[in-house]
CSV table of C-alpha atoms in Angstrom, one decimal:
chain,number,residue,atom,x,y,z
A,30,GLN,CA,27.5,-21.9,38.0
A,31,TRP,CA,26.8,-20.0,34.8
A,32,SER,CA,27.8,-16.4,33.8
A,33,VAL,CA,27.5,-14.5,30.7
A,34,ASP,CA,29.8,-11.5,29.5
A,35,PRO,CA,28.3,-9.0,28.7
A,36,PRO,CA,25.6,-9.6,31.4
A,37,LEU,CA,22.5,-10.6,29.7
A,38,PRO,CA,19.0,-12.0,30.9
A,39,THR,CA,19.2,-15.8,31.1
A,40,VAL,CA,17.1,-18.8,32.1
A,41,LYS,CA,18.9,-21.7,33.6
A,42,TYR,CA,17.7,-25.3,33.3
A,43,GLY,CA,20.2,-27.3,35.4
A,44,ASN,CA,23.1,-28.0,33.0
A,45,LEU,CA,21.4,-25.9,30.2
A,46,LEU,CA,21.4,-22.2,29.7
A,47,ARG,CA,19.2,-20.0,27.6
A,48,VAL,CA,20.0,-16.4,26.8
A,49,LEU,CA,17.0,-14.4,26.3
A,50,PRO,CA,16.4,-11.7,23.6
A,51,SER,CA,17.9,-8.4,24.6
A,52,SER,CA,18.8,-5.1,23.0
A,53,LEU,CA,22.4,-5.6,24.2
A,54,LEU,CA,22.6,-8.4,21.6
A,55,THR,CA,22.7,-5.8,18.9
A,56,ASP,CA,25.5,-3.8,20.5
A,57,THR,CA,28.1,-6.4,21.0
A,58,PRO,CA,29.7,-8.7,18.4
A,59,LEU,CA,30.7,-11.4,20.9
A,60,ILE,CA,29.2,-13.1,24.0
A,61,GLN,CA,31.4,-15.3,26.2
A,62,VAL,CA,29.5,-17.9,28.2
A,63,ASN,CA,31.3,-19.3,31.2
A,64,VAL,CA,30.4,-22.3,33.4
A,65,SER,CA,32.1,-23.5,36.5
A,66,ALA,CA,31.5,-26.9,38.1
A,67,SER,CA,32.9,-28.3,41.4
A,68,ASN,CA,32.5,-31.3,43.9
A,69,SER,CA,33.9,-32.0,47.1
A,70,THR,CA,37.5,-32.4,45.9
A,71,HIS,CA,37.8,-30.5,42.6
A,72,ASN,CA,36.8,-27.3,40.7
A,73,GLY,CA,36.6,-26.8,37.0
A,74,GLY,CA,35.4,-24.4,34.4
A,75,ALA,CA,34.9,-23.8,30.6
A,76,PHE,CA,33.9,-21.0,28.4
A,77,VAL,CA,32.8,-20.5,24.8
A,78,ASP,CA,32.8,-17.4,22.7
A,79,LEU,CA,29.7,-16.9,20.5
A,80,LEU,CA,29.6,-14.6,17.5
A,81,VAL,CA,26.4,-12.4,17.6
A,82,ASN,CA,24.6,-11.7,14.4
A,83,THR,CA,23.9,-8.1,13.8
A,84,PRO,CA,21.4,-6.6,11.3
A,85,PRO,CA,22.7,-5.0,8.0
A,86,GLN,CA,24.0,-1.6,8.8
A,87,ASN,CA,25.4,1.6,7.2
A,88,GLY,CA,23.7,1.2,3.8
A,89,SER,CA,22.5,4.0,1.6
A,90,ILE,CA,19.8,4.3,-1.0
A,91,ILE,CA,20.2,6.4,-4.2
A,92,VAL,CA,17.5,7.5,-6.6
A,93,ASP,CA,18.0,9.2,-9.9
A,94,PRO,CA,16.5,11.6,-10.9
A,95,THR,CA,15.6,13.2,-7.6
A,96,VAL,CA,12.8,15.3,-9.2
A,97,GLY,CA,10.2,14.0,-11.6
A,98,GLU,CA,6.7,14.0,-12.9
A,99,SER,CA,3.9,11.8,-11.5
A,100,LEU,CA,3.6,8.4,-13.3
A,101,SER,CA,5.6,9.6,-16.2
A,102,THR,CA,9.2,9.8,-15.0
A,103,LYS,CA,11.0,6.5,-14.4
A,104,PHE,CA,13.0,6.5,-11.1
A,105,PHE,CA,16.0,4.3,-10.9
A,106,ILE,CA,16.8,3.1,-7.4
A,107,ASN,CA,19.8,1.5,-6.0
A,108,THR,CA,21.2,0.5,-2.6
A,109,ALA,CA,24.8,-0.1,-1.6
A,110,SER,CA,27.5,-0.1,1.1
A,111,TRP,CA,25.7,-2.4,3.5
A,112,LYS,CA,27.9,-3.8,6.3
A,113,GLU,CA,26.8,-7.5,6.6
A,114,GLU,CA,28.7,-10.8,6.6
A,115,ASP,CA,25.7,-13.2,6.5
A,116,LEU,CA,24.9,-13.4,2.9
A,117,PRO,CA,22.9,-13.5,0.8
A,118,MET,CA,20.9,-10.3,1.4
A,119,THR,CA,17.5,-9.6,0.1
A,120,TYR,CA,15.9,-6.3,-0.7
A,121,GLN,CA,12.4,-4.9,-0.8
A,122,TYR,CA,11.5,-1.3,-1.9
A,123,SER,CA,8.4,0.6,-0.8
A,124,TYR,CA,7.2,4.3,-1.0
A,125,GLN,CA,5.2,6.7,1.1
A,126,LEU,CA,3.5,9.8,0.0
A,127,ASP,CA,4.0,13.1,1.9
A,128,GLY,CA,1.3,13.4,4.5
A,129,GLU,CA,0.4,9.7,4.5
A,130,SER,CA,1.4,7.1,7.1
A,131,ASP,CA,1.1,3.9,5.0
A,132,TRP,CA,3.9,2.4,3.0
A,133,ARG,CA,3.1,0.9,-0.4
A,134,VAL,CA,5.3,-1.7,-2.1
A,135,ILE,CA,7.5,-1.1,-5.1
A,136,THR,CA,9.0,-4.5,-5.3
A,137,ALA,CA,8.5,-8.0,-3.8
A,138,VAL,CA,11.4,-9.2,-1.6
A,139,GLN,CA,14.2,-9.8,-4.2
A,140,ARG,CA,17.9,-10.5,-4.5
A,141,LEU,CA,18.6,-7.6,-6.8
A,142,ALA,CA,19.7,-4.5,-5.0
A,143,PHE,CA,18.3,-2.2,-7.6
A,144,THR,CA,14.9,-1.5,-9.4
A,145,SER,CA,13.1,1.2,-11.4
A,146,THR,CA,9.6,2.5,-11.0
A,147,TYR,CA,7.1,5.2,-11.7
A,148,LEU,CA,5.8,7.1,-8.7
A,149,PRO,CA,2.6,9.0,-8.0
A,150,ALA,CA,2.5,12.6,-6.7
A,151,PRO,CA,1.1,13.9,-3.6
A,152,LEU,CA,-1.0,16.9,-4.6
A,153,PRO,CA,-0.5,19.8,-5.2
A,154,ALA,CA,3.3,18.6,-5.1
A,155,GLY,CA,5.6,17.2,-2.6
A,156,ASN,CA,8.1,14.6,-1.4
A,157,VAL,CA,7.8,10.9,-1.8
A,158,THR,CA,9.9,8.9,0.6
A,159,ILE,CA,11.4,5.6,-0.8
A,160,LYS,CA,12.6,3.0,1.7
A,161,VAL,CA,14.5,-0.3,1.3
A,162,VAL,CA,14.4,-3.0,3.9
A,163,VAL,CA,17.5,-5.2,3.7
A,164,THR,CA,17.4,-8.7,5.3
A,165,ASP,CA,20.4,-11.0,6.0
A,166,ALA,CA,20.6,-14.7,5.7
A,167,TYR,CA,19.3,-15.1,9.3
A,168,GLY,CA,16.3,-12.8,9.0
A,169,LEU,CA,17.8,-9.7,10.7
A,170,GLN,CA,16.8,-6.5,9.0
A,171,GLY,CA,18.2,-3.0,8.4
A,172,SER,CA,16.7,-0.1,6.4
A,173,ALA,CA,17.5,3.2,4.8
A,174,ASN,CA,15.4,5.8,3.0
A,175,THR,CA,15.6,8.9,1.0
A,176,SER,CA,13.1,11.4,-0.6
A,177,VAL,CA,12.4,12.6,-4.1
A,178,VAL,CA,10.1,15.3,-5.4
A,179,VAL,CA,7.3,14.2,-7.6
A,180,ASN,CA,5.4,16.9,-9.3
A,181,PRO,CA,1.8,16.5,-10.8
A,182,PHE,CA,1.6,15.5,-14.4
A,183,SER,CA,2.1,18.6,-16.5
A,184,GLY,CA,-0.3,17.9,-19.3
A,185,SER,CA,-4.1,18.5,-19.6
A,186,THR,CA,-6.6,16.5,-17.8
A,187,THR,CA,-7.2,14.5,-20.9
A,188,ALA,CA,-3.6,13.8,-21.5
A,189,ALA,CA,-3.2,12.8,-17.8
A,190,ILE,CA,-6.1,10.2,-18.2
A,191,SER,CA,-4.5,9.1,-21.5
A,192,ASN,CA,-1.2,8.5,-19.8
A,193,LEU,CA,-2.8,6.5,-16.9
A,194,ALA,CA,-4.7,4.4,-19.4
A,195,GLY,CA,-1.5,3.8,-21.4
A,196,LEU,CA,0.2,2.5,-18.2
A,197,ILE,CA,-2.5,0.0,-17.7
A,198,SER,CA,-2.7,-1.2,-21.3
A,199,ASN,CA,1.0,-1.7,-21.3
A,200,LEU,CA,0.9,-4.1,-18.4
A,201,SER,CA,1.8,-7.7,-19.1
A,202,SER,CA,-0.4,-10.6,-18.0
A,203,ASN,CA,2.7,-12.4,-17.1
A,204,ASP,CA,3.6,-10.2,-14.1
A,205,PRO,CA,0.7,-10.0,-11.7
A,206,TYR,CA,2.9,-8.4,-9.0
A,207,GLU,CA,3.8,-5.5,-11.2
A,208,ASN,CA,0.2,-5.1,-12.3
A,209,THR,CA,-0.9,-4.9,-8.8
A,210,LYS,CA,1.7,-2.3,-7.8
A,211,VAL,CA,1.1,-0.1,-11.0
A,212,ILE,CA,-2.7,-0.2,-10.5
A,213,SER,CA,-2.2,0.9,-6.9
A,214,MET,CA,-0.3,3.8,-8.1
A,215,VAL,CA,-2.9,4.8,-10.6
A,216,ALA,CA,-5.5,4.5,-8.0
A,217,SER,CA,-3.6,6.8,-5.7
A,218,GLU,CA,-3.1,9.3,-8.5
A,219,LEU,CA,-6.9,9.2,-9.5
A,220,GLN,CA,-7.9,9.6,-5.8
A,221,GLN,CA,-5.8,12.7,-5.3
A,222,TRP,CA,-6.7,14.2,-8.7
A,223,GLU,CA,-10.5,13.6,-8.0
A,224,SER,CA,-10.3,15.1,-4.6
A,225,GLN,CA,-8.8,18.2,-5.9
A,226,LEU,CA,-11.3,18.5,-8.7
A,227,THR,CA,-14.3,18.1,-6.4
A,228,SER,CA,-13.2,20.6,-3.8
A,229,GLY,CA,-16.1,23.0,-3.4
A,230,ILE,CA,-18.1,21.3,-6.0
A,231,ASP,CA,-21.4,21.6,-4.0
A,232,ASN,CA,-21.3,25.3,-4.2
A,233,ALA,CA,-21.5,25.6,-8.0
A,234,CYS,CA,-24.5,27.8,-8.3
A,235,PRO,CA,-25.2,30.1,-10.0
A,236,LEU,CA,-22.2,29.8,-12.6
A,237,CYS,CA,-22.3,26.0,-13.0
A,238,SER,CA,-18.9,26.3,-14.7
A,239,GLY,CA,-20.6,28.0,-17.7
A,240,HIS,CA,-22.1,24.7,-18.8
A,241,GLY,CA,-25.5,24.7,-16.8
A,242,ALA,CA,-28.0,26.6,-14.8
A,243,CYS,CA,-29.6,26.6,-11.5
A,244,PRO,CA,-33.3,26.2,-11.6
A,245,LYS,CA,-35.4,28.5,-9.3
A,246,ASN,CA,-35.5,27.0,-5.7
A,247,ASN,CA,-33.0,24.4,-6.6
A,248,GLN,CA,-29.5,24.6,-5.1
A,249,GLY,CA,-28.0,22.2,-7.6
A,250,CYS,CA,-26.9,22.7,-11.3
A,251,THR,CA,-28.7,21.3,-14.3
A,252,CYS,CA,-26.0,20.7,-16.8
A,253,GLU,CA,-26.2,21.2,-20.5
A,254,ASN,CA,-26.0,18.2,-22.8
A,255,GLY,CA,-22.5,16.8,-22.9
A,256,TRP,CA,-21.4,18.0,-19.4
A,257,THR,CA,-21.6,16.4,-16.0
A,258,LEU,CA,-20.6,16.5,-12.3
A,259,PRO,CA,-22.6,18.7,-9.8
A,260,ASP,CA,-20.8,21.8,-11.1
A,261,CYS,CA,-21.0,20.9,-14.8
A,262,SER,CA,-17.2,21.2,-15.0
A,263,MET,CA,-16.5,18.0,-16.8
A,264,SER,CA,-17.4,16.7,-20.3
A,265,THR,CA,-19.3,13.5,-20.4
A,266,THR,CA,-16.7,12.1,-22.8
A,267,LEU,CA,-13.8,12.6,-20.3
A,268,PHE,CA,-16.0,11.3,-17.4
A,269,GLN,CA,-16.7,8.2,-19.2
A,270,GLN,CA,-13.0,7.8,-20.0
A,271,ILE,CA,-12.3,7.9,-16.3
A,272,ILE,CA,-15.0,5.4,-15.6
A,273,THR,CA,-13.7,3.1,-18.2
A,274,LEU,CA,-10.3,3.4,-16.8
A,275,LYS,CA,-11.5,2.4,-13.4
A,276,GLU,CA,-13.4,-0.6,-14.7
A,277,GLU,CA,-10.3,-1.9,-16.5
A,278,ALA,CA,-8.2,-1.2,-13.5
A,279,ILE,CA,-10.4,-3.0,-11.1
A,280,THR,CA,-10.9,-6.0,-13.4
A,281,LEU,CA,-7.1,-6.3,-14.0
A,282,LEU,CA,-6.5,-6.0,-10.2
A,283,ASN,CA,-8.9,-8.7,-9.5
A,284,SER,CA,-7.3,-11.1,-12.1
A,285,SER,CA,-3.7,-10.2,-11.1
A,286,TYR,CA,-4.2,-10.6,-7.4
A,287,ASN,CA,-5.7,-14.0,-7.8
A,288,ARG,CA,-2.5,-15.2,-9.3
A,289,ILE,CA,-0.1,-14.0,-6.7
A,290,PRO,CA,0.9,-16.9,-4.6
A,291,ASN,CA,0.6,-15.2,-1.1
A,292,ASP,CA,-1.3,-12.5,0.6
A,293,GLY,CA,1.7,-10.2,0.9
A,294,LEU,CA,0.0,-7.6,-1.4
A,295,GLU,CA,-3.3,-7.5,0.6
A,296,TYR,CA,-2.5,-4.2,2.0
A,297,THR,CA,-1.7,-2.8,-1.6
A,298,LEU,CA,-4.9,-4.4,-2.9
A,299,LEU,CA,-7.2,-2.9,-0.1
A,300,GLY,CA,-5.4,0.5,-0.4
A,301,ALA,CA,-6.1,0.6,-4.1
A,302,LEU,CA,-9.7,-0.2,-3.6
A,303,ASP,CA,-10.0,2.5,-1.0
A,304,ASP,CA,-8.7,5.0,-3.5
A,305,LEU,CA,-10.7,3.8,-6.3
A,306,SER,CA,-13.9,4.0,-4.3
A,307,SER,CA,-13.2,7.2,-2.5
A,308,SER,CA,-15.2,9.7,-4.7
A,309,PRO,CA,-19.1,9.5,-4.9
A,310,TYR,CA,-18.8,11.6,-8.1
A,311,PHE,CA,-16.3,9.4,-10.0
A,312,ASN,CA,-17.9,6.1,-9.6
A,313,THR,CA,-20.9,4.2,-11.0
A,314,ASN,CA,-23.1,1.4,-9.6
A,315,TYR,CA,-21.0,-0.9,-11.8
A,316,THR,CA,-17.5,0.2,-10.8
A,317,LEU,CA,-18.5,-0.2,-7.1
A,318,SER,CA,-20.2,-3.5,-7.7
A,319,LEU,CA,-16.8,-4.7,-9.2
A,320,ILE,CA,-15.2,-3.6,-6.0
A,321,GLN,CA,-17.8,-5.4,-3.9
A,322,ASN,CA,-17.3,-8.5,-5.9
A,323,LEU,CA,-13.5,-8.3,-5.4
A,324,LEU,CA,-14.0,-7.9,-1.6
A,325,ASN,CA,-16.4,-10.6,-1.4
A,326,ASN,CA,-14.8,-13.4,-3.5
A,327,THR,CA,-11.0,-12.4,-3.8
A,328,VAL,CA,-10.4,-11.0,-0.4
A,329,ASP,CA,-13.1,-13.3,1.0
A,330,LEU,CA,-14.7,-10.8,3.3
A,331,THR,CA,-18.0,-12.9,3.3
A,332,ASP,CA,-16.1,-15.2,5.6
A,333,PRO,CA,-16.9,-14.0,9.2
A,334,ASP,CA,-13.8,-15.9,10.5
A,335,LYS,CA,-11.4,-14.0,8.3
A,336,ILE,CA,-9.1,-12.1,10.5
A,337,LEU,CA,-7.7,-8.7,9.4
A,338,ASP,CA,-5.2,-6.6,11.4
A,339,SER,CA,-5.9,-3.0,12.2
A,340,GLN,CA,-4.5,-1.5,9.0
A,341,LYS,CA,-6.5,-3.9,6.8
A,342,SER,CA,-9.5,-3.4,8.9
A,343,GLY,CA,-9.2,0.3,8.5
A,344,TYR,CA,-9.1,0.0,4.7
A,345,VAL,CA,-12.3,-2.1,4.7
A,346,SER,CA,-14.0,0.5,7.0
A,347,ASN,CA,-13.1,3.2,4.6
A,348,ILE,CA,-14.4,1.3,1.6
A,349,ALA,CA,-17.6,0.6,3.4
A,350,ASN,CA,-17.9,4.3,4.1
A,351,ASN,CA,-17.2,5.1,0.5
A,352,LEU,CA,-19.9,2.8,-0.7
A,353,VAL,CA,-22.5,4.2,1.7
A,354,GLU,CA,-21.5,7.8,0.6
A,355,PHE,CA,-22.0,6.9,-3.0
A,356,ALA,CA,-25.5,5.5,-2.4
A,357,GLY,CA,-26.4,8.5,-0.3
A,358,THR,CA,-25.2,10.9,-2.9
A,359,ASN,CA,-26.5,9.1,-6.1
A,360,ASP,CA,-29.4,6.9,-4.8
A,361,CYS,CA,-31.2,8.5,-1.9
A,362,SER,CA,-34.3,6.3,-2.5
A,363,CYS,CA,-32.2,3.1,-2.8
A,364,SER,CA,-33.9,2.0,-5.8
A,365,THR,CA,-30.9,0.2,-7.5
A,366,ARG,CA,-29.8,-3.4,-7.0
A,367,PHE,CA,-26.4,-2.0,-6.0
A,368,CYS,CA,-28.0,-0.2,-3.1
A,369,ASP,CA,-30.4,-3.0,-2.3
A,370,GLU,CA,-27.4,-5.4,-1.9
A,371,LEU,CA,-25.3,-2.9,0.0
A,372,GLU,CA,-26.8,-3.2,3.6
A,373,TYR,CA,-25.8,-7.0,3.6
A,374,GLY,CA,-22.4,-6.3,2.3
A,375,ILE,CA,-21.7,-3.5,4.9
A,376,GLU,CA,-22.7,-5.7,7.8
A,377,LEU,CA,-20.2,-8.4,6.6
A,378,TYR,CA,-17.4,-5.8,6.2
A,379,LEU,CA,-17.9,-4.2,9.6
A,380,ILE,CA,-17.6,-7.6,11.2
A,381,HIS,CA,-13.9,-7.5,10.4
A,382,ASN,CA,-13.5,-4.1,12.3
A,383,LYS,CA,-13.7,-6.1,15.5
A,384,GLY,CA,-10.5,-8.1,14.6
């Protein structure tokens, strides 16, 4: 006859006992298993005390400084005071922008309890939550988080683009994980910045930002030489700098991701591609062709048997919508090779939304 203290769900196999997973296992440090046996003349019994592994607990996370500037301030992060006996522990840091549900990685799983990183800013300004997941030697996990305030870059638009370009140019080819992380942050920054710049962009007439005019019976602006966007608000020089930055980011993202030994960063990769493709105004046939090539060959979305979870499938759906919106905005007659090849690509991408 078997018994367990505290009472836990069990399955009995004759002289074998299996204790089933239970929330009670995390609330008690010790389980006592008792067994009694008897025959027609004798009774006997035995017991054993089993220590229960508990996840790391009571840790804290500290970030310095607590206020900084987007992709300019270096934040130093440390975690300490974890109660855990099953060493060694490993640590992984991630961040979440205010108003978003997805977590984006800062580090791979590592033995070091500290790291440093830049962070993008939620616009117009807001909190960024930083989380550490701590894992003990047997795989049980605990977590802690804290928030910092990240303000937008304080310089001009030209200076901001120069800062982002500098971050990418300073990346080392020897650290593909860091490259993927930083490009993801740059992509997030560009996406929010582009969204803010193009808010209300379709209602530019009759002012056209002082750099164009609205022809009679035409609701759109005709920009003067050297100016672009539907509201003529950006110089063609700055626009080309942004496009060049995106081309370099996508190319480096592709080469870096191909060198990472596992798919643990596929969420980061797809999230970055979603951000980079989000604006129909700040892309070209070439930038989006680079993204399509990455999806087809690096992520391997041309394989109909590839399985994506709901989060990855959501990213792919967003990217597909972004590609279609770009074609509808910039090539209504579908006269380019990019648009001509888009229909086949979209069909393949949407297959994965069934997974």
